[in-house]
PDB file of C-alpha atoms and ligand atoms in Angstrom:
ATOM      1  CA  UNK A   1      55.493   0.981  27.871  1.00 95.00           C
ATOM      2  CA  UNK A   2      57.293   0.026  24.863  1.00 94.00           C
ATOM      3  CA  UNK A   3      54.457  -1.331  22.325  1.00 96.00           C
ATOM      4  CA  UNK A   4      56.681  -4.040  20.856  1.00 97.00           C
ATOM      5  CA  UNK A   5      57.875  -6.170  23.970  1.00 95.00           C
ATOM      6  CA  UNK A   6      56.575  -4.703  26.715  1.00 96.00           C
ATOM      7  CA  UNK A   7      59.252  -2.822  28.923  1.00 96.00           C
ATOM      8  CA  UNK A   8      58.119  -0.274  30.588  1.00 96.00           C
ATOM      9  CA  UNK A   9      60.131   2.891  31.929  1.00 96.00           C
ATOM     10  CA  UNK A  10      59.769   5.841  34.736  1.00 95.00           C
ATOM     11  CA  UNK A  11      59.464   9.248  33.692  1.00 90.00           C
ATOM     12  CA  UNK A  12      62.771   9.667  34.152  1.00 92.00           C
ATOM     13  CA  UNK A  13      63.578   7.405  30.957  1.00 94.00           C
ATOM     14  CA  UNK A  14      64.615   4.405  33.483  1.00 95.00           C
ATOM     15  CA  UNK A  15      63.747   0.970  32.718  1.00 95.00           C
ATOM     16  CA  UNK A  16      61.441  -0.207  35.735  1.00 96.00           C
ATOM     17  CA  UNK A  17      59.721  -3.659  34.606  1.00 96.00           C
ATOM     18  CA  UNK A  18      60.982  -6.505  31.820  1.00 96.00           C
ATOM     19  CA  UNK A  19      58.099  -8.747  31.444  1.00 96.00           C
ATOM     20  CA  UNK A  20      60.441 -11.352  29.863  1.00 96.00           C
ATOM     21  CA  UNK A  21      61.771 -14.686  31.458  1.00 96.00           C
ATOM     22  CA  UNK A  22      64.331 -13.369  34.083  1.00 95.00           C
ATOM     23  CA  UNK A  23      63.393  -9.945  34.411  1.00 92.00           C
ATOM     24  CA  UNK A  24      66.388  -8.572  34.839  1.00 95.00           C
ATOM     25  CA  UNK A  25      66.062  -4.373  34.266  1.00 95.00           C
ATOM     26  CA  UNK A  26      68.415  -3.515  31.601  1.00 91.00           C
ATOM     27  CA  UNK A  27      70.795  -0.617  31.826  1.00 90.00           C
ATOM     28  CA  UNK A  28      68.825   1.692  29.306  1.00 86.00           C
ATOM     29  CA  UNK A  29      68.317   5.429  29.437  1.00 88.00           C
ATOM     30  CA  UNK A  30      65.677   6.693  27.212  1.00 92.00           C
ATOM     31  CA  UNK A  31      65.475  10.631  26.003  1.00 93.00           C
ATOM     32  CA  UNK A  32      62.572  11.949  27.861  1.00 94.00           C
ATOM     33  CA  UNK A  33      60.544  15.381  26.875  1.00 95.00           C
ATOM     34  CA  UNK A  34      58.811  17.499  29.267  1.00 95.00           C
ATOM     35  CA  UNK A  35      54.958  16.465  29.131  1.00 95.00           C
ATOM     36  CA  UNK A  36      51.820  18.006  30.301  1.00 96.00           C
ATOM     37  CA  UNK A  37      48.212  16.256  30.607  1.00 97.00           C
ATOM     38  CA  UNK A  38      45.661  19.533  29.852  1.00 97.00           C
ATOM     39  CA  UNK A  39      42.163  19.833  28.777  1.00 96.00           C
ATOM     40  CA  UNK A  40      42.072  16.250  27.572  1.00 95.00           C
ATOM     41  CA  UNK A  41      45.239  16.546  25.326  1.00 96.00           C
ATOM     42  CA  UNK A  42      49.120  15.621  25.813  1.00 96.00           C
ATOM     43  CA  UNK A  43      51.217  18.689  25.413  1.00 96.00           C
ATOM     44  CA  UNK A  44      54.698  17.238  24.771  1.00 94.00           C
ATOM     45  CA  UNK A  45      57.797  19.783  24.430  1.00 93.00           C
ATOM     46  CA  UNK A  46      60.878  18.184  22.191  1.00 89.00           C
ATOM     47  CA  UNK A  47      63.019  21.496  22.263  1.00 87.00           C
ATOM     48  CA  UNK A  48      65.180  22.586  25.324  1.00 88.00           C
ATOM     49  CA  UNK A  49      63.875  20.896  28.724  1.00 91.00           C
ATOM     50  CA  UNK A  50      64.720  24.217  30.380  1.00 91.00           C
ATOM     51  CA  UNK A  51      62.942  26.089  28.651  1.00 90.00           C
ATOM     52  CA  UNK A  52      59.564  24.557  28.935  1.00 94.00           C
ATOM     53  CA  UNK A  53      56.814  26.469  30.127  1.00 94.00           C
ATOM     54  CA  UNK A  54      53.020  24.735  30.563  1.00 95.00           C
ATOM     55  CA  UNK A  55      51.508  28.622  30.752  1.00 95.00           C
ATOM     56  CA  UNK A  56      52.609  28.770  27.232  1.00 92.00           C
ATOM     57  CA  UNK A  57      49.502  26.154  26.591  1.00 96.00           C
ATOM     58  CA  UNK A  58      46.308  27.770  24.999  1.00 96.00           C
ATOM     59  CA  UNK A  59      43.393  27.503  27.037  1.00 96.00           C
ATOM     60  CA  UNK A  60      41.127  24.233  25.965  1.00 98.00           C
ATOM     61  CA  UNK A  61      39.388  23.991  29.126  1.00 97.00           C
ATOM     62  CA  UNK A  62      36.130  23.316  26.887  1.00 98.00           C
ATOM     63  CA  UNK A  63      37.802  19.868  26.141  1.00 97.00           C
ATOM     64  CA  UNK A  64      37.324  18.597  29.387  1.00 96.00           C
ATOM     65  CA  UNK A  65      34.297  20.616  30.889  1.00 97.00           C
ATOM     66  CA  UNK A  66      31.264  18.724  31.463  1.00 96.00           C
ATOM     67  CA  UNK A  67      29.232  21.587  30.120  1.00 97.00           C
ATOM     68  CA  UNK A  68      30.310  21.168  26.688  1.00 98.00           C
ATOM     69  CA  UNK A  69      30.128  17.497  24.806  1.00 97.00           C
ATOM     70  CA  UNK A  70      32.695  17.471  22.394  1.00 97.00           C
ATOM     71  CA  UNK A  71      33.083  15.092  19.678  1.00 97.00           C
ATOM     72  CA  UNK A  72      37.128  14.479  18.907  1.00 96.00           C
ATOM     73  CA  UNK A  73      39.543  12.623  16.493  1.00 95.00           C
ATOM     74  CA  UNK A  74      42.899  12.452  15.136  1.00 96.00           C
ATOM     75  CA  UNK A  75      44.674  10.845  12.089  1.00 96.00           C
ATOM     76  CA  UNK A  76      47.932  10.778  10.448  1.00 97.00           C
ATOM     77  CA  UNK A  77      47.671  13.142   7.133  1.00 97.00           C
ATOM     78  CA  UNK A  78      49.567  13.265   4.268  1.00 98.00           C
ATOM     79  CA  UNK A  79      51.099  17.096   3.910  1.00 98.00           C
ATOM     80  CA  UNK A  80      53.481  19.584   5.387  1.00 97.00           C
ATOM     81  CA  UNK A  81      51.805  20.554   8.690  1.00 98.00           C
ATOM     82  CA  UNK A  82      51.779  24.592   7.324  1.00 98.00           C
ATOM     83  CA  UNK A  83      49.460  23.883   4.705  1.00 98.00           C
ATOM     84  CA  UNK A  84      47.050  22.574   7.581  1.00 98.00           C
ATOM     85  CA  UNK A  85      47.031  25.544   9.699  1.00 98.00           C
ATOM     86  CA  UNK A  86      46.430  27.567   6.447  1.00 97.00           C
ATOM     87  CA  UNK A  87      43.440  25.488   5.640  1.00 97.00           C
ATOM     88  CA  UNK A  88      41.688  26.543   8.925  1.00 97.00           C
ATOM     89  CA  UNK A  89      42.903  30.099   8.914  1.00 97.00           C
ATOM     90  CA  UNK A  90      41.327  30.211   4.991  1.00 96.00           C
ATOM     91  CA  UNK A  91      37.596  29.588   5.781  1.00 94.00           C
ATOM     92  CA  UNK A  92      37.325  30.385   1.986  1.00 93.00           C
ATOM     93  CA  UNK A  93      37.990  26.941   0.596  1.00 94.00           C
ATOM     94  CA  UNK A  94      34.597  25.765   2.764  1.00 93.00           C
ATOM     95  CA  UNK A  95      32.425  27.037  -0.509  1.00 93.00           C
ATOM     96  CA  UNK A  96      34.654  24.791  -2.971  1.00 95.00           C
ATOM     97  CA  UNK A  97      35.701  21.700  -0.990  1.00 95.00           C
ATOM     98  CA  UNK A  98      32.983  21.383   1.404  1.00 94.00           C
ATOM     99  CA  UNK A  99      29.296  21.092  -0.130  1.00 91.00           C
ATOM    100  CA  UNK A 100      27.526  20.974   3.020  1.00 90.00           C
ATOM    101  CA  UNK A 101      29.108  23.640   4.732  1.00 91.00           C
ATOM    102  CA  UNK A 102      28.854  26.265   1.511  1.00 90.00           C
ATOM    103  CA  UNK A 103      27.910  29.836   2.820  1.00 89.00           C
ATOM    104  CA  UNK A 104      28.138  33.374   1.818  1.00 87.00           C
ATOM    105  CA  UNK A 105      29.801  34.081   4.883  1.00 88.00           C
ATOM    106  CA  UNK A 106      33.221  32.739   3.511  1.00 87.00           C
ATOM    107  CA  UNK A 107      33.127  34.577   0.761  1.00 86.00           C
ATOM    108  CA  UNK A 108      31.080  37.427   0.861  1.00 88.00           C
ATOM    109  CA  UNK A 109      31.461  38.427   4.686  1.00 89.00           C
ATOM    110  CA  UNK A 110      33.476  41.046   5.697  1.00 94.00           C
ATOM    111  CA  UNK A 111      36.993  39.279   7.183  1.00 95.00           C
ATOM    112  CA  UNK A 112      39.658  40.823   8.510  1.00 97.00           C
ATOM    113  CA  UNK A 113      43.283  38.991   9.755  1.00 98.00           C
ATOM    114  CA  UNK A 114      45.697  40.354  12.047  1.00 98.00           C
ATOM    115  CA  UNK A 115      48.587  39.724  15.039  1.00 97.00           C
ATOM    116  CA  UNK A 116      48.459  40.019  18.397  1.00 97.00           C
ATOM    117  CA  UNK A 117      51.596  39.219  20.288  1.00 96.00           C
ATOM    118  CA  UNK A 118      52.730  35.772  18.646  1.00 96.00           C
ATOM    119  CA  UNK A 119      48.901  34.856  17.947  1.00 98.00           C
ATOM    120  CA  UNK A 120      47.308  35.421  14.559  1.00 98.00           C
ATOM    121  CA  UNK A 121      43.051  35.734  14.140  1.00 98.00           C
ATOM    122  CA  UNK A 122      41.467  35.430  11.145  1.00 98.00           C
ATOM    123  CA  UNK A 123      37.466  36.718  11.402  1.00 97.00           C
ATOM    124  CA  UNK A 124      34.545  36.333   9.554  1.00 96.00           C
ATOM    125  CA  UNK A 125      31.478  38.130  10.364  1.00 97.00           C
ATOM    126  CA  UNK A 126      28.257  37.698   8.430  1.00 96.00           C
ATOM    127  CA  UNK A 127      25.121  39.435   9.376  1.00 96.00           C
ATOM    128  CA  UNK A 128      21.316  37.835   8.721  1.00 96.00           C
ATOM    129  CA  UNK A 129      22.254  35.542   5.992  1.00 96.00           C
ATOM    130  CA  UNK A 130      21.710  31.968   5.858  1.00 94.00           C
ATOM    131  CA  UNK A 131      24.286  29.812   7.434  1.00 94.00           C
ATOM    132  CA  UNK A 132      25.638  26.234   5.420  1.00 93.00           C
ATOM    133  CA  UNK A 133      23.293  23.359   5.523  1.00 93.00           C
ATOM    134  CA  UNK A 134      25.562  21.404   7.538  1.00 92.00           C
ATOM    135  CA  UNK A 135      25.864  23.507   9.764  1.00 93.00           C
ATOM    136  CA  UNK A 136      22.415  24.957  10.016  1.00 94.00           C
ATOM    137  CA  UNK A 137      21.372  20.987  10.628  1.00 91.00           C
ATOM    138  CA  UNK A 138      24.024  20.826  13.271  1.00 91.00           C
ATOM    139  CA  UNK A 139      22.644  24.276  15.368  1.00 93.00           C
ATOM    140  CA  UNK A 140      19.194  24.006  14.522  1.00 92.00           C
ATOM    141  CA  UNK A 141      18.526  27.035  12.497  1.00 93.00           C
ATOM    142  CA  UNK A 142      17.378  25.109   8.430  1.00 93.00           C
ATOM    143  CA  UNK A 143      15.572  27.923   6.718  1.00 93.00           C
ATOM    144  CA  UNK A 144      16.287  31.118   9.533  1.00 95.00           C
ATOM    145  CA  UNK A 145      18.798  33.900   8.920  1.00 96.00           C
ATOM    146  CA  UNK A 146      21.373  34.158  11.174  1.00 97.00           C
ATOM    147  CA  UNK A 147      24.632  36.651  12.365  1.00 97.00           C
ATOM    148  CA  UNK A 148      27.229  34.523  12.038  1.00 96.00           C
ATOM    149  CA  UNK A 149      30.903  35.352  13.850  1.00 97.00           C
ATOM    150  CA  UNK A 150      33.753  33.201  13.080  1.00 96.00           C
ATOM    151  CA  UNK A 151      37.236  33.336  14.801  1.00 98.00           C
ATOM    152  CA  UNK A 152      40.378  31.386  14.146  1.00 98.00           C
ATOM    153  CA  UNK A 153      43.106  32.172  16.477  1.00 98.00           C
ATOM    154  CA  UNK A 154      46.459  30.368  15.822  1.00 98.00           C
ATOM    155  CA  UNK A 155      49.109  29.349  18.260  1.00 97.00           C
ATOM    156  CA  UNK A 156      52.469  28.793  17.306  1.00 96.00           C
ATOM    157  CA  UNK A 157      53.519  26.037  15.644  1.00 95.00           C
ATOM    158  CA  UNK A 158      50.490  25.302  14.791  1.00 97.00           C
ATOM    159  CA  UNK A 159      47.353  24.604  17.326  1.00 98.00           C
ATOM    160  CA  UNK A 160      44.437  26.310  16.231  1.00 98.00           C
ATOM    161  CA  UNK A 161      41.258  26.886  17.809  1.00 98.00           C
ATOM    162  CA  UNK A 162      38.223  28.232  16.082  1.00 97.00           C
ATOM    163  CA  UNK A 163      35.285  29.755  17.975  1.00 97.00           C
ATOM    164  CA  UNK A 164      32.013  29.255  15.836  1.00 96.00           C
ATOM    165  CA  UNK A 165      28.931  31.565  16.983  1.00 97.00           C
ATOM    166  CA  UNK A 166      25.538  32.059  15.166  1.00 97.00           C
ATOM    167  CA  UNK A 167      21.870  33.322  16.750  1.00 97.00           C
ATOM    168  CA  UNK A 168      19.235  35.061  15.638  1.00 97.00           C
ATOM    169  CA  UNK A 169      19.874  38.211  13.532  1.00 98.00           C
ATOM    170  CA  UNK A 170      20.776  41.486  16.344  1.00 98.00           C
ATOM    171  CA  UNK A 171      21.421  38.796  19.134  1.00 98.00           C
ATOM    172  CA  UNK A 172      24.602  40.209  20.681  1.00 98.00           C
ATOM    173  CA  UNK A 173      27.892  38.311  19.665  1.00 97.00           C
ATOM    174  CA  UNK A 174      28.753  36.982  23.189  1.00 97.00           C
ATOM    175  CA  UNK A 175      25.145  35.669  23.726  1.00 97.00           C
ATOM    176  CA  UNK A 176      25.054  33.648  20.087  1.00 97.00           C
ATOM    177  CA  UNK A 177      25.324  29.957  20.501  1.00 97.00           C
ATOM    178  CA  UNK A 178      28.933  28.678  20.448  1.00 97.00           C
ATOM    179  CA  UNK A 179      30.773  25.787  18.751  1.00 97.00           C
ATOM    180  CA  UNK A 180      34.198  25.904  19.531  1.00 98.00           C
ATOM    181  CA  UNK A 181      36.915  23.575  17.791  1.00 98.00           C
ATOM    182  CA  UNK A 182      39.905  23.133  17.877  1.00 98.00           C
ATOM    183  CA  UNK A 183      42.280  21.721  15.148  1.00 98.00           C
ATOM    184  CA  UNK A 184      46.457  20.777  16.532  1.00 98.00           C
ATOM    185  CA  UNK A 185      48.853  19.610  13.839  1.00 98.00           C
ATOM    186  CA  UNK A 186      51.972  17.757  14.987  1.00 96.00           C
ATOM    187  CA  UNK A 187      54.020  17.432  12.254  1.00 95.00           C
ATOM    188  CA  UNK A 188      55.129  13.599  12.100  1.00 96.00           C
ATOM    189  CA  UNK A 189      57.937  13.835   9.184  1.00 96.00           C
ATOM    190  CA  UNK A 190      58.119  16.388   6.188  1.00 95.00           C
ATOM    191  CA  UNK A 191      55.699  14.916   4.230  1.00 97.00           C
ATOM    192  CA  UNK A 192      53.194  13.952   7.205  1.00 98.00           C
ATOM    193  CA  UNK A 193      51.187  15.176   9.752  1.00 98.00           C
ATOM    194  CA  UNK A 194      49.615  13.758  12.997  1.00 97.00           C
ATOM    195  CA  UNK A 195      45.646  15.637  12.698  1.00 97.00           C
ATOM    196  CA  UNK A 196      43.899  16.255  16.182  1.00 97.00           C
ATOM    197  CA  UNK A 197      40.309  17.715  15.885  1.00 97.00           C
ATOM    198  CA  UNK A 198      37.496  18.108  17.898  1.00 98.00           C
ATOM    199  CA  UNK A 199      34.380  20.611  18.023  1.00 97.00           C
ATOM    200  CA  UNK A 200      32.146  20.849  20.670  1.00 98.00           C
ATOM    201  CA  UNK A 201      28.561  21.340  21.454  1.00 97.00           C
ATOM    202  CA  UNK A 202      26.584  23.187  24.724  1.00 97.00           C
ATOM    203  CA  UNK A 203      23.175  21.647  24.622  1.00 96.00           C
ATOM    204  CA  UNK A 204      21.396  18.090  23.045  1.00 97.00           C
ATOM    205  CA  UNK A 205      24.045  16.821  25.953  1.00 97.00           C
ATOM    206  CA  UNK A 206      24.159  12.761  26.262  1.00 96.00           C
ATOM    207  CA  UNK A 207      21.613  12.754  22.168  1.00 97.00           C
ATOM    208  CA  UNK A 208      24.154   9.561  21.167  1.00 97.00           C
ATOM    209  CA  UNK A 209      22.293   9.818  17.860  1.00 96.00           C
ATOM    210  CA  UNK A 210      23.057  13.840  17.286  1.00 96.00           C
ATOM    211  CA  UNK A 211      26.644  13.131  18.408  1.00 97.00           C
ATOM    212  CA  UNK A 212      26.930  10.475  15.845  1.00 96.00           C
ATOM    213  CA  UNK A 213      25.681  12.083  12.822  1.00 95.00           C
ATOM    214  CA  UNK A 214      27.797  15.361  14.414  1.00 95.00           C
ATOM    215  CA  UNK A 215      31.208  13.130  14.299  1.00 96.00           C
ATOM    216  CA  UNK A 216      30.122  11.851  10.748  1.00 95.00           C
ATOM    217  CA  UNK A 217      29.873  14.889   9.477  1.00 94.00           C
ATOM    218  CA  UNK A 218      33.020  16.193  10.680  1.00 95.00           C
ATOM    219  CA  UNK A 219      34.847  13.299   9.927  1.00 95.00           C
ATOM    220  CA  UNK A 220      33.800  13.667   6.127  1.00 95.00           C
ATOM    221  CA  UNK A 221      34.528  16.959   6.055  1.00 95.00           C
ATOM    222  CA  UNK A 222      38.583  16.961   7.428  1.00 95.00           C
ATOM    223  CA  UNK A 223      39.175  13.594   6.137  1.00 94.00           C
ATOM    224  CA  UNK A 224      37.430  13.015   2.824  1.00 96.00           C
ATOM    225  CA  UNK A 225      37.235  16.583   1.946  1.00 96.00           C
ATOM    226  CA  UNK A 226      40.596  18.990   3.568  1.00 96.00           C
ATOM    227  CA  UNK A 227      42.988  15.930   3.708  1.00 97.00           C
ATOM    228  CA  UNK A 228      42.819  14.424  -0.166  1.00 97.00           C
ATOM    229  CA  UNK A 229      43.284  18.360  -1.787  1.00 97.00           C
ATOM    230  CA  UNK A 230      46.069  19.589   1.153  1.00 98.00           C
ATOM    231  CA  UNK A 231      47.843  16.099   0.440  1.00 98.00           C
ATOM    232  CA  UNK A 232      47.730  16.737  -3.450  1.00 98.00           C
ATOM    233  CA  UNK A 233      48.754  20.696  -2.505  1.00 97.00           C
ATOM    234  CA  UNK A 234      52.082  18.862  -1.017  1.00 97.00           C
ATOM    235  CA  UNK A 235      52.343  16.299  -3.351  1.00 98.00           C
ATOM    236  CA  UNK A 236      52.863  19.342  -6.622  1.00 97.00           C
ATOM    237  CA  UNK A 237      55.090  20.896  -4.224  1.00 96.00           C
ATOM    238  CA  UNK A 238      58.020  17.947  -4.930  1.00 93.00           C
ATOM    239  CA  UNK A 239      59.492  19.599  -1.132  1.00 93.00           C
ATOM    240  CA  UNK A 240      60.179  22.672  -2.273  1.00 96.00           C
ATOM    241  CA  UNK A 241      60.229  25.646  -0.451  1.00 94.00           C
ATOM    242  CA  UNK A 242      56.699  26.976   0.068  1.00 95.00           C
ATOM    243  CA  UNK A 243      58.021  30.915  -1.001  1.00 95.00           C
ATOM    244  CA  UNK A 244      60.568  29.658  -3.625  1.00 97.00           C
ATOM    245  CA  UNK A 245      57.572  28.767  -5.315  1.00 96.00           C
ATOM    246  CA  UNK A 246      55.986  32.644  -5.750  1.00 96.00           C
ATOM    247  CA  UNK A 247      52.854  31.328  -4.359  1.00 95.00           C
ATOM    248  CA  UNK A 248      49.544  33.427  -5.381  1.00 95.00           C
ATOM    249  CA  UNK A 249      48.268  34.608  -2.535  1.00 94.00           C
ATOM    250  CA  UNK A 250      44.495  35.419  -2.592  1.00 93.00           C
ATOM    251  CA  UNK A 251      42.539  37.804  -0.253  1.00 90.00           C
ATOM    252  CA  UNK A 252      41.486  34.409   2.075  1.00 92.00           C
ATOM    253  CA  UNK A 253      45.124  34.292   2.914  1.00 95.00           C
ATOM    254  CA  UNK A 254      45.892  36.572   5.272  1.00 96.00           C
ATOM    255  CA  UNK A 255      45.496  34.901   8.105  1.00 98.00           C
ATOM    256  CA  UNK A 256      47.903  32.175   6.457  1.00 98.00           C
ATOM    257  CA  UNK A 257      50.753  34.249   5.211  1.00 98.00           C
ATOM    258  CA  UNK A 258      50.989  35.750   8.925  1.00 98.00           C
ATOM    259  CA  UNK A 259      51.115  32.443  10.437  1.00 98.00           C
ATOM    260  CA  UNK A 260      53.958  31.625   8.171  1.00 98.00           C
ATOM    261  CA  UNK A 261      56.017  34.311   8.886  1.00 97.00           C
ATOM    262  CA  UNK A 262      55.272  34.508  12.830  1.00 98.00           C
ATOM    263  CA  UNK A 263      56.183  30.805  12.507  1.00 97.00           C
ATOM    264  CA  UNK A 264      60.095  31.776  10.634  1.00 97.00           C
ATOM    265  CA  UNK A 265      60.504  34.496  12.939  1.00 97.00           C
ATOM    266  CA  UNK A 266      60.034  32.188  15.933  1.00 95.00           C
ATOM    267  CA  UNK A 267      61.866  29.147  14.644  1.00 94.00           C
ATOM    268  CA  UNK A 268      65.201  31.997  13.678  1.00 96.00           C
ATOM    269  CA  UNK A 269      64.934  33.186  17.065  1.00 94.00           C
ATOM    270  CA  UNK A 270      64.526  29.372  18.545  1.00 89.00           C
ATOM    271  CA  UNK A 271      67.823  28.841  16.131  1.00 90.00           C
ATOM    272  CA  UNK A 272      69.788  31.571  16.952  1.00 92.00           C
ATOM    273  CA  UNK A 273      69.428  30.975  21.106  1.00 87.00           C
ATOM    274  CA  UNK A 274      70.476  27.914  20.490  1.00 84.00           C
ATOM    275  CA  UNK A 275      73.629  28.871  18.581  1.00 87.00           C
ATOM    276  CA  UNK A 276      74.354  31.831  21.514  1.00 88.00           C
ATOM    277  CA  UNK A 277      73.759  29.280  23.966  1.00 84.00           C
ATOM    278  CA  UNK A 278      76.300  26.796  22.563  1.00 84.00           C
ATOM    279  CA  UNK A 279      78.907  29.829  21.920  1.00 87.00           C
ATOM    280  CA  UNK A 280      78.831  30.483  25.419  1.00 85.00           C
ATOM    281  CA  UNK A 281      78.764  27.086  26.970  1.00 80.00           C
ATOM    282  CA  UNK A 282      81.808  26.556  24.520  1.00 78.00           C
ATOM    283  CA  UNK A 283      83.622  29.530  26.084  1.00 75.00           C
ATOM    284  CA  UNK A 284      83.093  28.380  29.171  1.00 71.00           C
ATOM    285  CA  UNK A 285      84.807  24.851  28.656  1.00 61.00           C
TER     286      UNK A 285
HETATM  287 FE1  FE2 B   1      38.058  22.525   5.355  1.00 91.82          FE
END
């Protein structure tokens, strides 16, 4: 339904209802995209209809499991969508942008970043150390050591979900409590970026009160802490080309840099289909 006056059209892109005085259907034909409803998100696809395919969506199922109580939310951001997806994939910047979620694990932990197919994983592992106080308070765990396993994996362009475990020190990885999250940028214009977030919790299911100050927290964190220094990041960049501008890459990066280039190889290949395609459609005329 249009938000303006109210017409409202078929999936098809037909008009099928004019609320105004008459209601006569006008002749209009809107561009439709391919759209799937999964794990509580919309997965629209704006490039070729033909070449859609929903088993290309991650798995979110978490989203909308009723064993898992997630809290959710999405914004507009100012910034080039990249520099969000290296945010997440940099768990470093947590010890200088985020004072409640400060830990030697980002830093000091052994990480490691690599490819698998057209996915890219950043890790951070962190053995019997103390975890942030945010998230600590969050978990449980204020004043215990804990092993601490962090994994981003990034989908192209740029979806990103991050699976959070901690437990007590030699509790095996699989068996450590879980917070998974997920963090999707859509990118809006060149200079903007639609934000959807949302992190998840298996136990203190229906606590409005934990789920409140959980949401708060996060909130703070991607909105008053990530957003203002990504949207200054874009702002010194005056639009220029992210390479062009011989950025220093530190050792936190490397889940970043591979994103990037994944991401160019994939939008060539997108390009140069397209060109092959039109060549031979052209012939064919
Ligand atoms: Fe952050």
């Amino acid at each position: 339904m249009c938000p303006y006056h109210g017409l409202r059209f078929d999936g098809a892109g037909r008009c099928v209802h004019n609320p105004h005085p008459g209601g006569q259907l006008p002749d209009a034909q809107l561009r439709v995209y391919p759209l799937v409803e999964r794990h509580a998100l919309l997965w629209i696809w704006m490039g070729d209809p033909a070449k859609a395919d929903p088993a290309l969506i991650p798995d979110f199922s978490w989203l909308s499991d009723p064993k898992w109580e997630a809290v959710r939310g999405s914004t507009v951001a100012e910034g080039h969508y990249e520099l969000y997806s290296d945010n997440i994939l940099d768990l470093s910047h947590a010890n200088f942008v985020h004072p409640a979620l400060v830990a030697g694990a980002f830093t000091e932990g052994e990480r490691k970043f690599w490819q698998d197919g057209e996915n890219v994983f950043a890790e951070y592992i962190r053995l019997d150390d103390y975890l942030s106080v945010g998230i600590s308070a969050v978990m449980g765990t204020e004043g215990s050591k804990q092993d601490f396993y962090g994994l981003v994996q990034w989908h192209a362009p740029a979806v990103l979900y991050f699976d959070f475990r901690a437990g007590n020190p030699g509790t095996p990885r699989e068996q450590c409590t879980l917070l998974p999250s997920l963090h999707a940028f859509t990118p809006e214009t060149l200079d903007t970026t639609h934000y959807f977030w949302a992190t998840a919790r298996d136990y203190k299911l229906g606590d409005a009160e934990f789920t409140a100050a959980m949401r708060g927290a996060l909130e703070f964190a991607f909105e008053q802490e990530d957003m203002p220094i990504i949207r200054d990041s874009h702002r010194l960049m005056r639009g220029e080309d992210f390479w062009s501008l011989r950025p220093l890459i530190l050792g936190g990066d490397g889940g970043g840099v591979r994103a990037r280039r994944m991401l160019k190889r994939l939008i060539d290949r997108e390009q140069q289909t397209e060109q092959e395609d039109a060549d031979g459609n052209a012939r064919q005329v």
